[in-house]
Structure formats: structure tokens, C-alpha cells
Short mmCIF file of C-alpha atoms and ligand atoms in Angstrom, two decimals:
data_model
loop_
_atom_site.label_atom_id
_atom_site.label_comp_id
_atom_site.label_asym_id
_atom_site.label_seq_id
_atom_site.Cartn_x
_atom_site.Cartn_y
_atom_site.Cartn_z
CA MET A 977 -70.89 24.38 89.58
CA THR A 978 -73.57 26.38 86.88
CA MET A 979 -73.09 26.46 83.43
CA GLN A 980 -73.11 29.94 81.32
CA VAL A 981 -73.40 30.93 77.98
CA ARG A 982 -69.78 32.36 76.64
CA LYS A 983 -69.63 31.42 73.01
CA ALA A 984 -71.06 31.89 70.19
CA VAL A 985 -71.48 30.21 66.82
CA PHE A 986 -72.61 31.77 63.44
CA PRO A 987 -72.80 29.25 60.31
CA ALA A 988 -72.04 31.68 57.27
CA ALA A 989 -71.12 29.41 54.88
CA GLY A 990 -74.32 28.54 53.12
CA LEU A 991 -74.28 29.69 49.27
CA GLY A 992 -77.31 31.63 49.54
CA THR A 993 -79.05 30.29 47.04
CA ARG A 994 -82.65 32.07 47.51
CA PHE A 995 -80.73 36.43 46.85
CA LEU A 996 -79.22 35.14 44.08
CA PRO A 997 -78.10 37.23 41.78
CA ALA A 998 -77.25 39.49 44.67
CA THR A 999 -75.23 36.72 46.69
CA LYS A 1000 -73.13 35.40 43.50
CA ALA A 1001 -69.73 36.89 44.31
CA GLN A 1002 -71.22 38.53 47.80
CA PRO A 1003 -72.06 36.51 51.44
CA LYS A 1004 -75.86 37.06 51.86
CA GLU A 1005 -74.18 37.71 55.29
CA MET A 1006 -72.91 41.18 54.29
CA LEU A 1007 -76.58 42.12 52.82
CA PRO A 1008 -77.02 45.65 54.77
CA LEU A 1009 -80.00 46.12 56.67
CA VAL A 1010 -80.31 50.11 56.02
CA ASP A 1011 -76.39 50.18 56.43
CA LYS A 1012 -75.68 47.51 58.29
CA PRO A 1013 -74.81 44.11 57.53
CA ILE A 1014 -77.06 41.81 59.07
CA ILE A 1015 -74.41 39.40 59.92
CA GLN A 1016 -73.75 42.33 62.23
CA TYR A 1017 -77.34 42.41 63.92
CA GLY A 1018 -76.58 39.31 65.14
CA VAL A 1019 -73.43 39.59 66.60
CA GLU A 1020 -74.48 42.61 68.65
CA GLU A 1021 -77.07 40.60 69.81
CA ALA A 1022 -74.21 37.69 70.91
CA MET A 1023 -72.48 40.48 72.67
CA ALA A 1024 -75.38 42.10 74.60
CA SER A 1025 -76.31 38.19 74.86
CA GLY A 1026 -72.63 37.85 76.99
CA CYS A 1027 -71.28 35.89 74.61
CA ASP A 1028 -68.34 37.81 73.44
CA ASN A 1029 -66.34 35.00 72.00
CA ILE A 1030 -67.76 34.81 68.62
CA VAL A 1031 -67.03 31.76 65.72
CA ILE A 1032 -68.32 32.69 62.06
CA VAL A 1033 -67.77 29.63 60.06
CA THR A 1034 -67.08 30.22 56.79
CA GLY A 1035 -66.38 29.44 53.58
CA ARG A 1036 -65.24 30.24 49.75
CA GLY A 1037 -65.95 33.47 48.46
CA LYS A 1038 -66.96 35.24 52.33
CA GLN A 1039 -63.68 37.06 53.10
CA SER A 1040 -65.68 39.92 52.79
CA ILE A 1041 -66.69 38.67 56.83
CA GLU A 1042 -63.21 38.39 57.96
CA ASP A 1043 -62.83 41.86 56.43
CA HIS A 1044 -65.86 43.46 58.29
CA PHE A 1045 -64.58 42.44 61.46
CA ASP A 1046 -61.01 43.38 61.21
CA VAL A 1047 -59.46 46.65 61.85
CA SER A 1048 -59.49 48.64 58.34
CA TYR A 1049 -56.42 51.21 58.01
CA GLU A 1050 -56.53 52.84 55.45
CA LEU A 1051 -60.07 54.00 55.80
CA GLU A 1052 -59.89 54.61 59.79
CA LYS A 1053 -56.41 56.77 58.46
CA MET A 1054 -58.79 58.76 55.84
CA LEU A 1055 -61.62 59.30 58.01
CA GLU A 1056 -59.13 60.57 60.99
CA GLU A 1057 -57.10 62.95 58.24
CA ARG A 1058 -60.79 63.96 57.32
CA LYS A 1059 -62.35 64.60 60.70
CA LYS A 1060 -65.20 62.88 60.68
CA THR A 1061 -65.31 61.16 63.72
CA ASP A 1062 -68.60 60.08 64.38
CA LEU A 1063 -68.28 57.60 61.27
CA LEU A 1064 -64.07 56.78 62.41
CA ASN A 1065 -66.61 55.50 65.68
CA ILE A 1066 -68.23 53.19 63.96
CA VAL A 1067 -66.19 51.35 61.92
CA ARG A 1068 -63.66 51.87 64.73
CA SER A 1069 -66.10 50.08 67.27
CA ILE A 1070 -66.87 47.12 64.65
CA SER A 1071 -63.31 45.53 65.15
CA ASP A 1072 -62.91 46.75 68.81
CA MET A 1073 -66.38 44.66 69.51
CA ILE A 1074 -65.15 41.19 69.36
CA HIS A 1075 -62.92 38.18 70.30
CA VAL A 1076 -63.53 36.44 66.78
CA ALA A 1077 -62.82 33.15 65.52
CA TYR A 1078 -63.25 31.81 62.04
CA VAL A 1079 -63.44 28.16 60.83
CA ARG A 1080 -63.92 27.19 57.54
CA GLN A 1081 -66.11 24.51 56.37
CA LYS A 1082 -65.49 23.26 53.28
CA GLU A 1083 -68.21 21.75 51.88
CA ALA A 1084 -71.83 23.25 52.55
CA LEU A 1085 -72.96 20.05 53.51
CA GLY A 1086 -75.51 21.56 56.02
CA LEU A 1087 -76.35 23.37 58.96
CA GLY A 1088 -75.23 20.41 61.34
CA HIS A 1089 -72.55 20.03 60.19
CA ALA A 1090 -71.34 23.47 60.33
CA VAL A 1091 -71.82 23.49 63.75
CA LEU A 1092 -69.87 20.33 64.16
CA MET A 1093 -66.61 22.23 62.68
CA ALA A 1094 -67.02 25.16 65.57
CA ARG A 1095 -66.18 21.64 67.94
CA GLU A 1096 -62.72 22.16 68.82
CA LEU A 1097 -63.31 25.54 68.83
CA VAL A 1098 -66.29 25.29 71.43
CA GLY A 1099 -65.04 22.81 73.09
CA ASN A 1100 -66.16 21.72 76.25
CA GLU A 1101 -69.53 23.76 77.12
CA PRO A 1102 -72.87 25.55 76.49
CA PHE A 1103 -72.74 27.70 73.67
CA ALA A 1104 -74.87 29.56 71.50
CA VAL A 1105 -75.42 29.01 67.55
CA LEU A 1106 -77.14 32.07 65.51
CA LEU A 1107 -78.30 31.84 62.60
CA ALA A 1108 -77.88 35.56 60.73
CA ASP A 1109 -80.62 35.12 58.11
CA ASP A 1110 -83.31 35.52 61.48
CA VAL A 1111 -82.88 39.13 62.28
CA VAL A 1112 -84.88 39.21 65.70
CA ASP A 1113 -85.80 42.58 66.60
CA ALA A 1114 -86.99 42.53 70.51
CA LYS A 1115 -86.70 44.48 73.26
CA VAL A 1116 -84.25 42.68 75.21
CA PRO A 1117 -82.09 40.93 72.44
CA CYS A 1118 -84.01 37.56 71.79
CA LEU A 1119 -80.78 35.68 72.85
CA LYS A 1120 -80.19 37.18 76.54
CA GLN A 1121 -84.00 36.12 77.16
CA MET A 1122 -83.13 32.46 76.37
CA VAL A 1123 -80.25 32.85 78.42
CA GLU A 1124 -81.80 33.82 81.36
CA VAL A 1125 -83.93 30.08 80.24
CA PHE A 1126 -80.97 28.38 79.90
CA ASN A 1127 -79.74 29.81 83.16
CA GLU A 1128 -82.58 27.97 85.50
CA MET A 1129 -82.77 25.27 83.35
CA GLN A 1130 -79.42 24.48 83.04
CA CYS A 1131 -80.23 22.52 79.54
CA SER A 1132 -80.53 23.22 75.67
CA VAL A 1133 -83.30 25.86 74.80
CA ILE A 1134 -84.23 26.55 71.26
CA ALA A 1135 -86.13 29.59 69.90
CA THR A 1136 -89.74 28.89 68.60
CA GLN A 1137 -92.32 30.97 67.03
CA VAL A 1138 -95.85 29.61 65.96
CA VAL A 1139 -96.54 29.67 61.88
CA GLU A 1140 -99.48 29.54 60.43
CA GLY A 1141 -100.70 27.35 57.63
CA LYS A 1142 -98.43 26.14 55.24
CA ALA A 1143 -95.32 27.75 55.53
CA ILE A 1144 -94.38 25.45 58.31
CA SER A 1145 -92.71 22.96 56.09
CA SER A 1146 -90.06 25.29 55.57
CA TYR A 1147 -89.21 24.70 59.20
CA GLY A 1148 -87.79 22.67 61.79
CA VAL A 1149 -91.27 21.86 63.48
CA LEU A 1150 -91.38 21.12 67.69
CA ASP A 1151 -93.33 18.02 69.46
CA VAL A 1152 -94.00 19.99 72.75
CA LYS A 1153 -95.50 19.65 76.15
CA PRO A 1154 -96.09 22.21 78.87
CA VAL A 1155 -93.59 22.47 82.06
CA SER A 1156 -94.23 24.72 84.91
CA SER A 1157 -91.85 27.11 85.55
CA ARG A 1158 -91.85 31.12 85.63
CA PHE A 1159 -91.29 31.52 82.72
CA GLY A 1160 -95.05 30.48 81.93
CA GLU A 1161 -96.33 29.60 78.49
CA ARG A 1162 -93.89 30.49 77.00
CA LEU A 1163 -91.48 27.56 78.27
CA PHE A 1164 -91.98 24.16 76.39
CA GLU A 1165 -90.12 20.79 77.27
CA ILE A 1166 -89.58 19.14 73.47
CA LYS A 1167 -90.76 16.05 73.36
CA ASN A 1168 -90.00 15.30 69.61
CA MET A 1169 -88.83 17.69 66.57
CA VAL A 1170 -88.63 17.34 62.49
CA GLU A 1171 -86.95 18.88 59.92
CA LYS A 1172 -88.64 20.34 56.91
CA PRO A 1173 -91.90 18.24 57.72
CA PRO A 1174 -94.58 18.14 54.82
CA PHE A 1175 -98.05 20.09 56.04
CA GLU A 1176 -99.88 17.29 57.03
CA GLU A 1177 -97.58 15.78 59.01
CA ALA A 1178 -96.10 18.15 61.38
CA PRO A 1179 -96.46 17.80 64.68
CA SER A 1180 -97.58 21.05 65.67
CA ASN A 1181 -97.12 24.93 64.49
CA LEU A 1182 -94.41 25.63 66.51
CA ALA A 1183 -91.85 26.34 64.60
CA ILE A 1184 -88.12 26.41 65.42
CA VAL A 1185 -86.04 29.62 65.12
CA GLY A 1186 -82.49 30.72 64.10
CA ARG A 1187 -81.58 30.75 68.14
CA TYR A 1188 -80.21 27.86 70.22
CA ILE A 1189 -78.58 27.09 72.64
CA LEU A 1190 -76.79 23.52 72.97
CA THR A 1191 -74.87 21.89 75.45
CA PRO A 1192 -71.40 20.40 74.37
CA ALA A 1193 -73.30 17.07 74.44
CA ILE A 1194 -74.18 17.78 70.90
CA PHE A 1195 -71.26 17.61 68.66
CA ASP A 1196 -71.09 13.77 69.58
CA CYS A 1197 -74.57 13.35 68.69
CA LEU A 1198 -73.72 15.33 65.26
CA SER A 1199 -71.35 13.23 64.88
CA ASN A 1200 -73.65 9.97 64.71
CA THR A 1201 -75.95 12.04 62.67
CA GLN A 1202 -77.03 10.72 59.25
CA THR A 1203 -77.77 12.77 56.15
CA GLY A 1204 -80.97 13.98 56.91
CA ALA A 1205 -83.78 16.13 54.84
CA GLY A 1206 -82.67 17.97 51.44
CA GLY A 1207 -79.05 15.58 51.51
CA GLU A 1208 -77.63 17.35 54.46
CA LEU A 1209 -76.80 16.56 57.67
CA GLN A 1210 -78.78 18.30 59.62
CA LEU A 1211 -79.10 20.03 63.06
CA THR A 1212 -82.53 19.01 63.12
CA ASP A 1213 -81.65 15.54 63.49
CA GLY A 1214 -78.53 15.67 65.22
CA MET A 1215 -80.56 17.54 67.83
CA ARG A 1216 -83.30 15.16 68.43
CA LEU A 1217 -80.40 12.82 69.07
CA LEU A 1218 -79.17 14.72 72.28
CA LEU A 1219 -83.09 14.45 72.84
CA GLN A 1220 -82.65 11.25 74.00
CA GLN A 1221 -79.99 12.21 76.26
CA GLU A 1222 -80.77 15.36 78.12
CA LYS A 1223 -83.95 17.12 78.48
CA MET A 1224 -84.52 20.29 75.50
CA TYR A 1225 -86.85 22.97 75.93
CA ALA A 1226 -88.22 25.56 73.75
CA TYR A 1227 -88.54 29.11 74.57
CA VAL A 1228 -91.64 30.89 72.78
CA TYR A 1229 -89.23 34.23 72.79
CA GLU A 1230 -90.69 38.35 72.84
CA GLY A 1231 -90.14 40.01 69.98
CA LYS A 1232 -90.27 40.03 65.82
CA ARG A 1233 -88.23 38.16 64.10
CA HIS A 1234 -87.83 38.82 60.10
CA ASP A 1235 -86.23 36.04 57.84
CA ALA A 1236 -83.82 38.59 56.23
CA GLY A 1237 -82.76 35.82 53.99
CA ASP A 1238 -85.90 35.85 51.43
CA LYS A 1239 -86.31 38.89 49.39
CA LEU A 1240 -89.65 39.56 50.77
CA GLY A 1241 -89.00 39.25 54.24
CA PHE A 1242 -85.65 41.41 53.83
CA LEU A 1243 -87.82 44.23 52.35
CA LYS A 1244 -89.74 44.25 54.78
CA ALA A 1245 -87.24 44.17 57.87
CA THR A 1246 -85.33 47.01 55.55
CA VAL A 1247 -88.62 49.25 55.85
CA GLU A 1248 -89.41 48.45 59.54
CA PHE A 1249 -85.64 49.05 61.02
CA ALA A 1250 -85.49 52.32 58.42
CA LEU A 1251 -88.44 53.52 60.12
CA LYS A 1252 -87.33 53.05 63.53
CA ARG A 1253 -84.11 54.78 63.07
CA GLU A 1254 -83.80 58.24 64.31
CA ASP A 1255 -82.35 60.03 61.19
CA LEU A 1256 -83.72 58.29 58.55
CA GLY A 1257 -87.11 57.27 60.56
CA GLU A 1258 -89.13 61.10 59.65
CA PRO A 1259 -88.16 61.57 56.08
CA PHE A 1260 -88.36 57.82 55.03
CA ARG A 1261 -92.01 57.73 56.12
CA GLU A 1262 -92.47 60.59 54.42
CA TYR A 1263 -91.77 59.03 51.40
CA LEU A 1264 -93.89 56.29 51.86
CA LYS A 1265 -97.10 58.44 52.84
CA GLY A 1266 -96.36 59.94 49.02
CA LEU A 1267 -96.52 56.31 47.24
CA LYS A 1268 -99.96 55.84 46.00
CA LEU A 1269 -100.63 52.60 47.24
C1 G1P B 1258 -82.83 26.44 59.35
C2 G1P B 1258 -82.81 25.14 60.13
C3 G1P B 1258 -84.53 24.88 60.77
C4 G1P B 1258 -84.89 26.05 61.32
C5 G1P B 1258 -85.07 27.45 60.23
C6 G1P B 1258 -84.98 28.62 60.99
O1 G1P B 1258 -83.30 25.57 57.83
O2 G1P B 1258 -82.90 24.39 59.49
O3 G1P B 1258 -84.79 23.94 61.69
O4 G1P B 1258 -85.96 25.94 61.77
O5 G1P B 1258 -83.51 27.51 59.64
O6 G1P B 1258 -84.74 30.17 60.28
P1 G1P B 1258 -82.91 26.82 56.81
O7 G1P B 1258 -83.78 28.28 56.91
O8 G1P B 1258 -81.25 27.18 56.95
O9 G1P B 1258 -83.04 26.15 55.30
#
């Protein structure tokens, strides 16, 4: 029987230190790109890729994420009374959108640990992991492209992109070999991977991007993984153990990734998303043109 990806896990318990002071009392996942929290972009992508079961791994101070995906009676009632139908539809569509379950990561012990927290909710089936910081703008949603690969290969698939120069050491980095498939030069078989290596030791310029499809065998691997880079339980280290048991593939997705967890990346994403908006694009473009840059 072929395996299908129906569940998507969103690790969202991180402390958001790269975005202080904005993230002192609000989750970074709730920072809006134009008018939508960054985690909602990821949730919409997961749903558009066939995952109707969402698991969000939260921690202290993340209540507003749960509120965001919940029904807001007072707000809906007010919008209804004032006949603000468009806004009402937007607000309702968010809570209607998903079946969501929350699990708490009591301590921020790393990405691998966060994924392990979702074990019981995921069970014994393949699942997706999306890092909300990585917002991928693509004609075909990034995860959907990867689901196509998974459906054919029936093995774990990790999204990757080329990162030039020293910046590679801010990522998990892949060592790969070519593979012949209908996905052409976009698909590689993974030989090895290492979390945030020094530039000189990076095995390639292929960085891991925050989209993964993993088989459930990853959970045992994560349980057996030692603390790694930064004193945290790294997902990359767990995946390296998985690689000893199963084939894994790296997929160079089509689309543009924004690192919305970084201040400059967030600004760039905001500008690009605003320019694409039907209601804001034109006046915003005019405004930008008028700036003496
Ligand atoms: C995490 C992963 C890393 C990956 C990156 C992608 O790192 O540990 O392997 O390359 O996400 O955004 P973080 O950015 O959380 O430090």
C-alpha cells in the first residue's frame, strides 16, 4: 500500500531571539507579512498540499497562535452586526480552515526535540514538517511539489536550495549524489548531512530549507540522537541516523524562499508580498518609486 502525507507539523516553540524586541511578548510566528501572520502562510501551504491535519508544537507565550486558529465569537458578532461581510469571511475562513492539534514543548531543547513532541499525534505514518520562518513563494506550493516526489519515491524528502559563500554555515548542509528520475536535476539522493558546519567543512552548497517530508522511523532516530550543534537536539542529526536505515532524497524546489525570521529577510518578504497584492500593489509601487534611494 502506498503511503500518503496527511499530517503537517509546525515547530513553533522557539524563542525568536533573532527578532527581539518584537518577540519579547509575542510569538515570531504571529508577525504579519502585510496582514497575515507568517505561520498562516505555512498552514495554507500545508493544506494546499493535501495535509488537513495540522499539529503545532508550542511553548510558553504562544497562546496567540491558538487564538488565531480558533473561533473569535466577539469579533465575528461585531463584524456581522456591522455588515462587514468581507472581513467576516476572512476571519471565519481561518478558524474553518483546519483541524489543528497542539502539543507543548516544555523547554526549547531544539528542532529535533520539537518534532519528537509530535510523535503521538502523528503516529505511524509519513508527515510533513514546515518551519514557519521559511516562507516560500511558489506557483505550485513548495510542499505540494515535495508530496509529488514522495508519492513516487515513498521515501523521506527534504527541500534544498543553493546557498553561495559563507552563509551556508547557517544551515543544515547536504552531501548528495545524482539520481535518475522524472524530476531531472531537481532530485538528488542524500549521502550525508551536517548541521551548520564551518564554511570550510561544508560538504556542498546545498542548504536544507524548512520543508521536510519524513517517514515515522525518524521518531526512533530522534530518541537515539545526542545533543548536537548549539547544545540542542538537532533534526539534522536525527535525519543522519535515518539515512543509515532508509533512502532519503533532496529536492530543489521551484520558488523563492524568504527567511522571515530574520529582520532583513522579513523586510524583503514584506515588500515583495505587498507589491504582489491586488489592493496594495499599485499605490505601494508608486510610493516606493517616490523614495529617493
Ligand atoms: C533550521 C535547521 C537547519 C535548516 C534551517 C532552515 O535551522 O536546523 O538545518 O537549514 O532551519 O531554515 P534554524 O534556522 O532554526 O537555526
